PDB file of C-alpha atoms in Angstrom:
ATOM      1  CA  GLY A 225       0.000   0.000   0.000  1.00 57.00           C
ATOM      2  CA  GLN A 226       2.813   2.416   0.804  1.00 65.00           C
ATOM      3  CA  ALA A 227       4.300   1.746  -2.638  1.00 66.00           C
ATOM      4  CA  GLY A 228       1.085   2.951  -4.268  1.00 67.00           C
ATOM      5  CA  VAL A 229      -0.317  -0.461  -5.146  1.00 67.00           C
ATOM      6  CA  THR A 230      -4.077  -0.516  -4.731  1.00 71.00           C
ATOM      7  CA  PRO A 231      -5.948  -3.486  -3.269  1.00 68.00           C
ATOM      8  CA  ALA A 232      -7.617  -3.995  -6.662  1.00 68.00           C
ATOM      9  CA  SER A 233      -4.197  -4.233  -8.319  1.00 74.00           C
ATOM     10  CA  THR A 234      -3.043  -6.707  -5.688  1.00 74.00           C
ATOM     11  CA  VAL A 235      -6.097  -8.867  -6.299  1.00 72.00           C
ATOM     12  CA  ALA A 236      -5.528  -8.682 -10.065  1.00 74.00           C
ATOM     13  CA  VAL A 237      -1.948  -9.891  -9.600  1.00 78.00           C
ATOM     14  CA  LEU A 238      -3.032 -12.710  -7.275  1.00 76.00           C
ATOM     15  CA  HIS A 239      -5.704 -13.735  -9.757  1.00 72.00           C
ATOM     16  CA  ALA A 240      -3.200 -13.616 -12.642  1.00 77.00           C
ATOM     17  CA  GLU A 241      -0.930 -15.872 -10.582  1.00 80.00           C
ATOM     18  CA  HIS A 242      -3.857 -18.363 -10.551  1.00 78.00           C
ATOM     19  CA  LEU A 243      -4.328 -18.313  -6.819  1.00 78.00           C
ATOM     20  CA  ASP A 244      -7.576 -19.900  -5.777  1.00 80.00           C
ATOM     21  CA  GLU A 245     -10.260 -17.568  -4.421  1.00 79.00           C
ATOM     22  CA  THR A 246     -10.109 -19.453  -1.112  1.00 82.00           C
ATOM     23  CA  GLN A 247      -6.500 -18.230  -0.854  1.00 80.00           C
ATOM     24  CA  VAL A 248      -7.268 -14.703  -2.039  1.00 81.00           C
ATOM     25  CA  ALA A 249     -10.319 -14.056   0.157  1.00 84.00           C
ATOM     26  CA  PRO A 250      -8.548 -14.062   3.557  1.00 84.00           C
ATOM     27  CA  LEU A 251      -5.915 -11.659   2.224  1.00 82.00           C
ATOM     28  CA  LEU A 252      -8.372  -8.931   1.243  1.00 83.00           C
ATOM     29  CA  PRO A 253      -9.160  -7.672   4.764  1.00 84.00           C
ATOM     30  CA  VAL A 254      -5.441  -7.864   5.613  1.00 82.00           C
ATOM     31  CA  ILE A 255      -4.531  -5.526   2.735  1.00 80.00           C
ATOM     32  CA  GLY A 256      -7.222  -3.067   3.774  1.00 80.00           C
ATOM     33  CA  VAL A 257     -10.205  -3.994   1.639  1.00 83.00           C
ATOM     34  CA  PRO A 258     -13.425  -3.628   3.654  1.00 87.00           C
ATOM     35  CA  ILE A 259     -15.488  -6.837   3.664  1.00 90.00           C
ATOM     36  CA  GLY A 260     -18.330  -5.281   1.669  1.00 88.00           C
ATOM     37  CA  ASP A 261     -15.894  -4.184  -1.027  1.00 87.00           C
ATOM     38  CA  ALA A 262     -14.055  -7.517  -0.870  1.00 88.00           C
ATOM     39  CA  ILE A 263     -17.251  -9.334  -1.808  1.00 89.00           C
ATOM     40  CA  GLY A 264     -17.477  -7.154  -4.916  1.00 86.00           C
ATOM     41  CA  VAL A 265     -13.806  -7.640  -5.752  1.00 83.00           C
ATOM     42  CA  LEU A 266     -14.107 -11.427  -5.559  1.00 84.00           C
ATOM     43  CA  HIS A 267     -17.282 -11.288  -7.602  1.00 85.00           C
ATOM     44  CA  GLU A 268     -15.785  -9.097 -10.341  1.00 82.00           C
ATOM     45  CA  ARG A 269     -12.176 -10.269 -10.434  1.00 78.00           C
ATOM     46  CA  CYS A 270     -12.595 -13.975  -9.674  1.00 78.00           C
ATOM     47  CA  ASP A 271     -16.072 -14.520 -11.155  1.00 80.00           C
ATOM     48  CA  LEU A 272     -17.204 -15.745  -7.760  1.00 84.00           C
ATOM     49  CA  ASP A 273     -20.868 -15.657  -6.837  1.00 87.00           C
ATOM     50  CA  ARG A 274     -21.579 -12.931  -4.223  1.00 88.00           C
ATOM     51  CA  LEU A 275     -23.019 -15.490  -1.844  1.00 88.00           C
ATOM     52  CA  ASP A 276     -19.927 -17.693  -2.072  1.00 90.00           C
ATOM     53  CA  ALA A 277     -17.669 -14.655  -1.654  1.00 89.00           C
ATOM     54  CA  ALA A 278     -19.610 -13.590   1.435  1.00 91.00           C
ATOM     55  CA  ARG A 279     -19.251 -17.066   2.901  1.00 90.00           C
ATOM     56  CA  LEU A 280     -15.513 -17.114   2.226  1.00 89.00           C
ATOM     57  CA  LEU A 281     -15.133 -13.779   3.974  1.00 91.00           C
ATOM     58  CA  ASP A 282     -17.528 -14.691   6.804  1.00 90.00           C
ATOM     59  CA  ALA A 283     -19.401 -11.481   6.012  1.00 91.00           C
ATOM     60  CA  THR A 284     -22.186 -10.215   8.230  1.00 91.00           C
ATOM     61  CA  ALA A 285     -25.647  -9.414   6.905  1.00 91.00           C
ATOM     62  CA  SER A 286     -24.901  -5.676   6.884  1.00 90.00           C
ATOM     63  CA  GLU A 287     -21.599  -6.234   5.028  1.00 92.00           C
ATOM     64  CA  MET A 288     -23.473  -8.327   2.476  1.00 92.00           C
ATOM     65  CA  ARG A 289     -26.052  -5.539   2.125  1.00 91.00           C
ATOM     66  CA  GLN A 290     -23.231  -3.025   1.549  1.00 89.00           C
ATOM     67  CA  ALA A 291     -21.868  -5.311  -1.182  1.00 89.00           C
ATOM     68  CA  GLY A 292     -25.194  -5.237  -3.002  1.00 88.00           C
ATOM     69  CA  CYS A 293     -26.312  -8.745  -2.117  1.00 89.00           C
ATOM     70  CA  THR A 294     -30.025  -9.408  -2.506  1.00 90.00           C
ATOM     71  CA  PRO A 295     -32.274 -10.178   0.468  1.00 90.00           C
ATOM     72  CA  VAL A 296     -32.444 -13.796  -0.727  1.00 91.00           C
ATOM     73  CA  GLU A 297     -28.637 -14.051  -0.754  1.00 90.00           C
ATOM     74  CA  ILE A 298     -28.437 -12.516   2.707  1.00 91.00           C
ATOM     75  CA  MET A 299     -31.089 -14.852   4.094  1.00 91.00           C
ATOM     76  CA  ALA A 300     -29.308 -17.819   2.503  1.00 91.00           C
ATOM     77  CA  ALA A 301     -26.062 -17.017   4.311  1.00 89.00           C
ATOM     78  CA  ARG A 302     -27.058 -15.134   7.463  1.00 91.00           C
ATOM     79  CA  PRO A 303     -30.654 -15.816   8.501  1.00 92.00           C
ATOM     80  CA  ARG A 304     -29.858 -15.477  12.209  1.00 91.00           C
ATOM     81  CA  ASP A 305     -28.302 -12.031  11.711  1.00 90.00           C
ATOM     82  CA  VAL A 306     -31.438 -10.807   9.965  1.00 91.00           C
ATOM     83  CA  LEU A 307     -33.974 -12.450  12.254  1.00 92.00           C
ATOM     84  CA  ARG A 308     -32.315 -11.195  15.440  1.00 91.00           C
ATOM     85  CA  GLN A 309     -32.742  -7.616  14.234  1.00 90.00           C
ATOM     86  CA  LEU A 310     -36.212  -7.999  12.739  1.00 92.00           C
ATOM     87  CA  PRO A 311     -38.952  -6.039  14.535  1.00 94.00           C
ATOM     88  CA  GLU A 312     -42.008  -7.905  15.773  1.00 93.00           C
ATOM     89  CA  ASP A 313     -44.259  -6.779  12.899  1.00 95.00           C
ATOM     90  CA  PRO A 314     -46.001 -10.017  11.800  1.00 95.00           C
ATOM     91  CA  HIS A 315     -45.951  -8.967   8.139  1.00 96.00           C
ATOM     92  CA  LEU A 316     -42.144  -8.757   8.223  1.00 95.00           C
ATOM     93  CA  TRP A 317     -42.002 -12.269   9.676  1.00 95.00           C
ATOM     94  CA  GLU A 318     -44.214 -13.521   6.838  1.00 95.00           C
ATOM     95  CA  LEU A 319     -41.779 -11.988   4.354  1.00 95.00           C
ATOM     96  CA  ALA A 320     -38.761 -13.366   6.213  1.00 95.00           C
ATOM     97  CA  ALA A 321     -40.155 -16.904   6.179  1.00 95.00           C
ATOM     98  CA  GLY A 322     -40.868 -16.700   2.452  1.00 94.00           C
ATOM     99  CA  THR A 323     -37.452 -15.230   1.714  1.00 94.00           C
ATOM    100  CA  MET A 324     -35.699 -17.964   3.701  1.00 94.00           C
ATOM    101  CA  ALA A 325     -37.622 -20.632   1.783  1.00 94.00           C
ATOM    102  CA  THR A 326     -36.720 -18.953  -1.512  1.00 93.00           C
ATOM    103  CA  ALA A 327     -33.085 -18.840  -0.368  1.00 92.00           C
ATOM    104  CA  GLY A 328     -33.050 -22.627  -0.167  1.00 92.00           C
ATOM    105  CA  HIS A 329     -33.727 -23.358   3.482  1.00 94.00           C
ATOM    106  CA  SER A 330     -35.995 -26.361   4.010  1.00 94.00           C
ATOM    107  CA  THR A 331     -39.411 -25.924   5.588  1.00 94.00           C
ATOM    108  CA  PRO A 332     -38.265 -27.510   8.885  1.00 93.00           C
ATOM    109  CA  GLN A 333     -35.168 -25.264   8.949  1.00 94.00           C
ATOM    110  CA  VAL A 334     -37.259 -22.138   8.442  1.00 95.00           C
ATOM    111  CA  ALA A 335     -39.731 -23.241  11.113  1.00 94.00           C
ATOM    112  CA  ALA A 336     -36.857 -23.877  13.533  1.00 94.00           C
ATOM    113  CA  HIS A 337     -35.488 -20.375  12.886  1.00 94.00           C
ATOM    114  CA  LEU A 338     -38.939 -18.914  13.486  1.00 94.00           C
ATOM    115  CA  ALA A 339     -39.319 -20.813  16.750  1.00 92.00           C
ATOM    116  CA  ALA A 340     -35.876 -19.708  17.907  1.00 92.00           C
ATOM    117  CA  HIS A 341     -35.987 -16.051  16.899  1.00 94.00           C
ATOM    118  CA  ALA A 342     -39.555 -14.759  16.613  1.00 94.00           C
ATOM    119  CA  PRO A 343     -39.956 -12.107  19.311  1.00 95.00           C
ATOM    120  CA  THR A 344     -43.672 -12.744  19.812  1.00 95.00           C
ATOM    121  CA  ALA A 345     -46.170 -15.544  19.351  1.00 95.00           C
ATOM    122  CA  ASP A 346     -47.898 -13.485  16.644  1.00 96.00           C
ATOM    123  CA  ALA A 347     -44.632 -13.053  14.735  1.00 96.00           C
ATOM    124  CA  PHE A 348     -44.042 -16.813  14.937  1.00 96.00           C
ATOM    125  CA  ALA A 349     -47.575 -17.589  13.770  1.00 96.00           C
ATOM    126  CA  ALA A 350     -47.335 -15.152  10.864  1.00 96.00           C
ATOM    127  CA  GLY A 351     -44.088 -16.682   9.645  1.00 96.00           C
ATOM    128  CA  LEU A 352     -45.358 -20.230  10.135  1.00 96.00           C
ATOM    129  CA  SER A 353     -48.593 -19.634   8.245  1.00 95.00           C
ATOM    130  CA  ALA A 354     -46.677 -18.015   5.373  1.00 95.00           C
ATOM    131  CA  LEU A 355     -44.337 -20.996   5.315  1.00 93.00           C
ATOM    132  CA  ALA A 356     -47.020 -23.679   5.516  1.00 93.00           C
ATOM    133  CA  SER A 357     -50.456 -22.691   4.281  1.00 92.00           C
ATOM    134  CA  ASP A 358     -51.894 -26.051   5.373  1.00 92.00           C
ATOM    135  CA  PRO A 359     -52.794 -25.921   9.099  1.00 91.00           C
ATOM    136  CA  VAL A 360     -52.001 -29.612   9.592  1.00 90.00           C
ATOM    137  CA  GLU A 361     -48.488 -29.117   8.202  1.00 92.00           C
ATOM    138  CA  GLY A 362     -47.916 -25.884  10.110  1.00 93.00           C
ATOM    139  CA  LEU A 363     -49.133 -27.161  13.452  1.00 92.00           C
ATOM    140  CA  ALA A 364     -47.210 -30.407  12.980  1.00 91.00           C
ATOM    141  CA  LEU A 365     -44.027 -28.394  12.412  1.00 91.00           C
ATOM    142  CA  ALA A 366     -44.690 -26.300  15.497  1.00 91.00           C
ATOM    143  CA  ALA A 367     -45.440 -29.380  17.607  1.00 89.00           C
ATOM    144  CA  HIS A 368     -42.334 -31.159  16.334  1.00 88.00           C
ATOM    145  CA  LEU A 369     -40.264 -28.140  17.372  1.00 88.00           C
ATOM    146  CA  ARG A 370     -42.005 -28.175  20.758  1.00 87.00           C
ATOM    147  CA  ALA A 371     -43.148 -24.634  20.246  1.00 88.00           C
ATOM    148  CA  GLU A 372     -44.306 -22.745  23.290  1.00 89.00           C
ATOM    149  CA  PRO A 373     -48.022 -23.061  24.084  1.00 88.00           C
ATOM    150  CA  ALA A 374     -48.514 -19.371  23.260  1.00 93.00           C
ATOM    151  CA  HIS A 375     -46.927 -19.962  19.846  1.00 93.00           C
ATOM    152  CA  MET A 376     -49.189 -22.964  19.212  1.00 91.00           C
ATOM    153  CA  ALA A 377     -52.256 -20.956  20.237  1.00 92.00           C
ATOM    154  CA  ALA A 378     -51.278 -18.020  18.030  1.00 95.00           C
ATOM    155  CA  ALA A 379     -50.664 -20.375  15.095  1.00 94.00           C
ATOM    156  CA  SER A 380     -54.062 -21.982  15.617  1.00 93.00           C
ATOM    157  CA  GLU A 381     -55.723 -18.557  15.659  1.00 94.00           C
ATOM    158  CA  ARG A 382     -53.740 -17.468  12.599  1.00 94.00           C
ATOM    159  CA  TYR A 383     -55.042 -20.497  10.718  1.00 94.00           C
ATOM    160  CA  GLY A 384     -58.556 -19.622  11.904  1.00 94.00           C
ATOM    161  CA  LEU A 385     -59.035 -22.902  13.750  1.00 91.00           C
ATOM    162  CA  SER A 386     -61.306 -23.569  16.684  1.00 92.00           C
ATOM    163  CA  PRO A 387     -59.883 -25.555  19.612  1.00 89.00           C
ATOM    164  CA  ALA A 388     -61.614 -28.688  18.289  1.00 89.00           C
ATOM    165  CA  ALA A 389     -60.268 -28.118  14.772  1.00 89.00           C
ATOM    166  CA  THR A 390     -56.795 -27.559  16.218  1.00 88.00           C
ATOM    167  CA  ALA A 391     -56.996 -30.850  18.079  1.00 87.00           C
ATOM    168  CA  THR A 392     -58.121 -32.579  14.888  1.00 87.00           C
ATOM    169  CA  ALA A 393     -55.287 -30.992  12.880  1.00 84.00           C
ATOM    170  CA  LEU A 394     -52.745 -32.099  15.475  1.00 84.00           C
ATOM    171  CA  ALA A 395     -54.204 -35.611  15.532  1.00 85.00           C
ATOM    172  CA  ASP A 396     -54.189 -35.718  11.709  1.00 82.00           C
ATOM    173  CA  ALA A 397     -50.523 -34.767  11.799  1.00 77.00           C
ATOM    174  CA  GLY A 398     -49.821 -37.693  14.126  1.00 78.00           C
ATOM    175  CA  THR A 399     -48.772 -35.443  16.964  1.00 76.00           C
ATOM    176  CA  PRO A 400     -48.794 -37.455  20.184  1.00 69.00           C
ATOM    177  CA  ALA A 401     -50.391 -36.016  23.282  1.00 62.00           C
ATOM    178  CA  ARG A 402     -47.701 -35.563  25.912  1.00 58.00           C
ATOM    179  CA  CYS A 403     -48.281 -35.560  29.606  1.00 40.00           C
ATOM    180  CA  SER A 404     -46.014 -34.308  32.301  1.00 40.00           C
ATOM    181  CA  SER A 405     -46.508 -34.355  36.029  1.00 36.00           C
ATOM    182  CA  ARG A 406     -46.363 -31.157  37.964  1.00 36.00           C
ATOM    183  CA  ARG A 407     -44.845 -30.821  41.430  1.00 35.00           C
ATOM    184  CA  SER A 408     -48.222 -31.482  42.935  1.00 34.00           C
ATOM    185  CA  GLY A 409     -48.351 -34.806  41.112  1.00 35.00           C
ATOM    186  CA  ILE A 410     -51.257 -33.779  38.907  1.00 31.00           C
ATOM    187  CA  ALA A 411     -50.834 -34.802  35.277  1.00 33.00           C
ATOM    188  CA  ALA A 412     -51.401 -32.099  32.715  1.00 33.00           C
ATOM    189  CA  ILE A 413     -51.379 -32.202  28.963  1.00 30.00           C
ATOM    190  CA  THR A 414     -48.578 -29.978  27.673  1.00 30.00           C
TER     191      THR A 414
END
């Protein structure tokens, strides 16, 4: 850098020397290229997909955003980063669930992220119902994840189910009734 060589020139030389992008990527931050810019450099100079470049650089969601990555690319690589900062607006959780599915996450993976990160039962239910439009599938996912009772209730309401219809949907999904004893020794369905 003191000799006047720019980071872009350094990357061009490394690329001309046929160094693999896995060797080039860790050098970029060392030579002063910000992560967001490094994603672009790897994309342009090494013909590397932005998502792969972001993964090589262990980029955060905001660094990926600075590099021009799409929401789908960001959700593919950093769903936790996005979900932890997402406000509790149920509509945003619907969009997040759909974006994660589009990004390649499986339905159970998306549901697990919703269960782990949704700040409210309504946010969870909104994301779950966007992910699985069939109440039997959605409630089965929630039950499999051992979602909190408030989350299950919100999902049932979101699907427009009565308590009896919820019980039927859970039975149709093959969800076993679980019992646990309380300190008093009284069994309660959980």
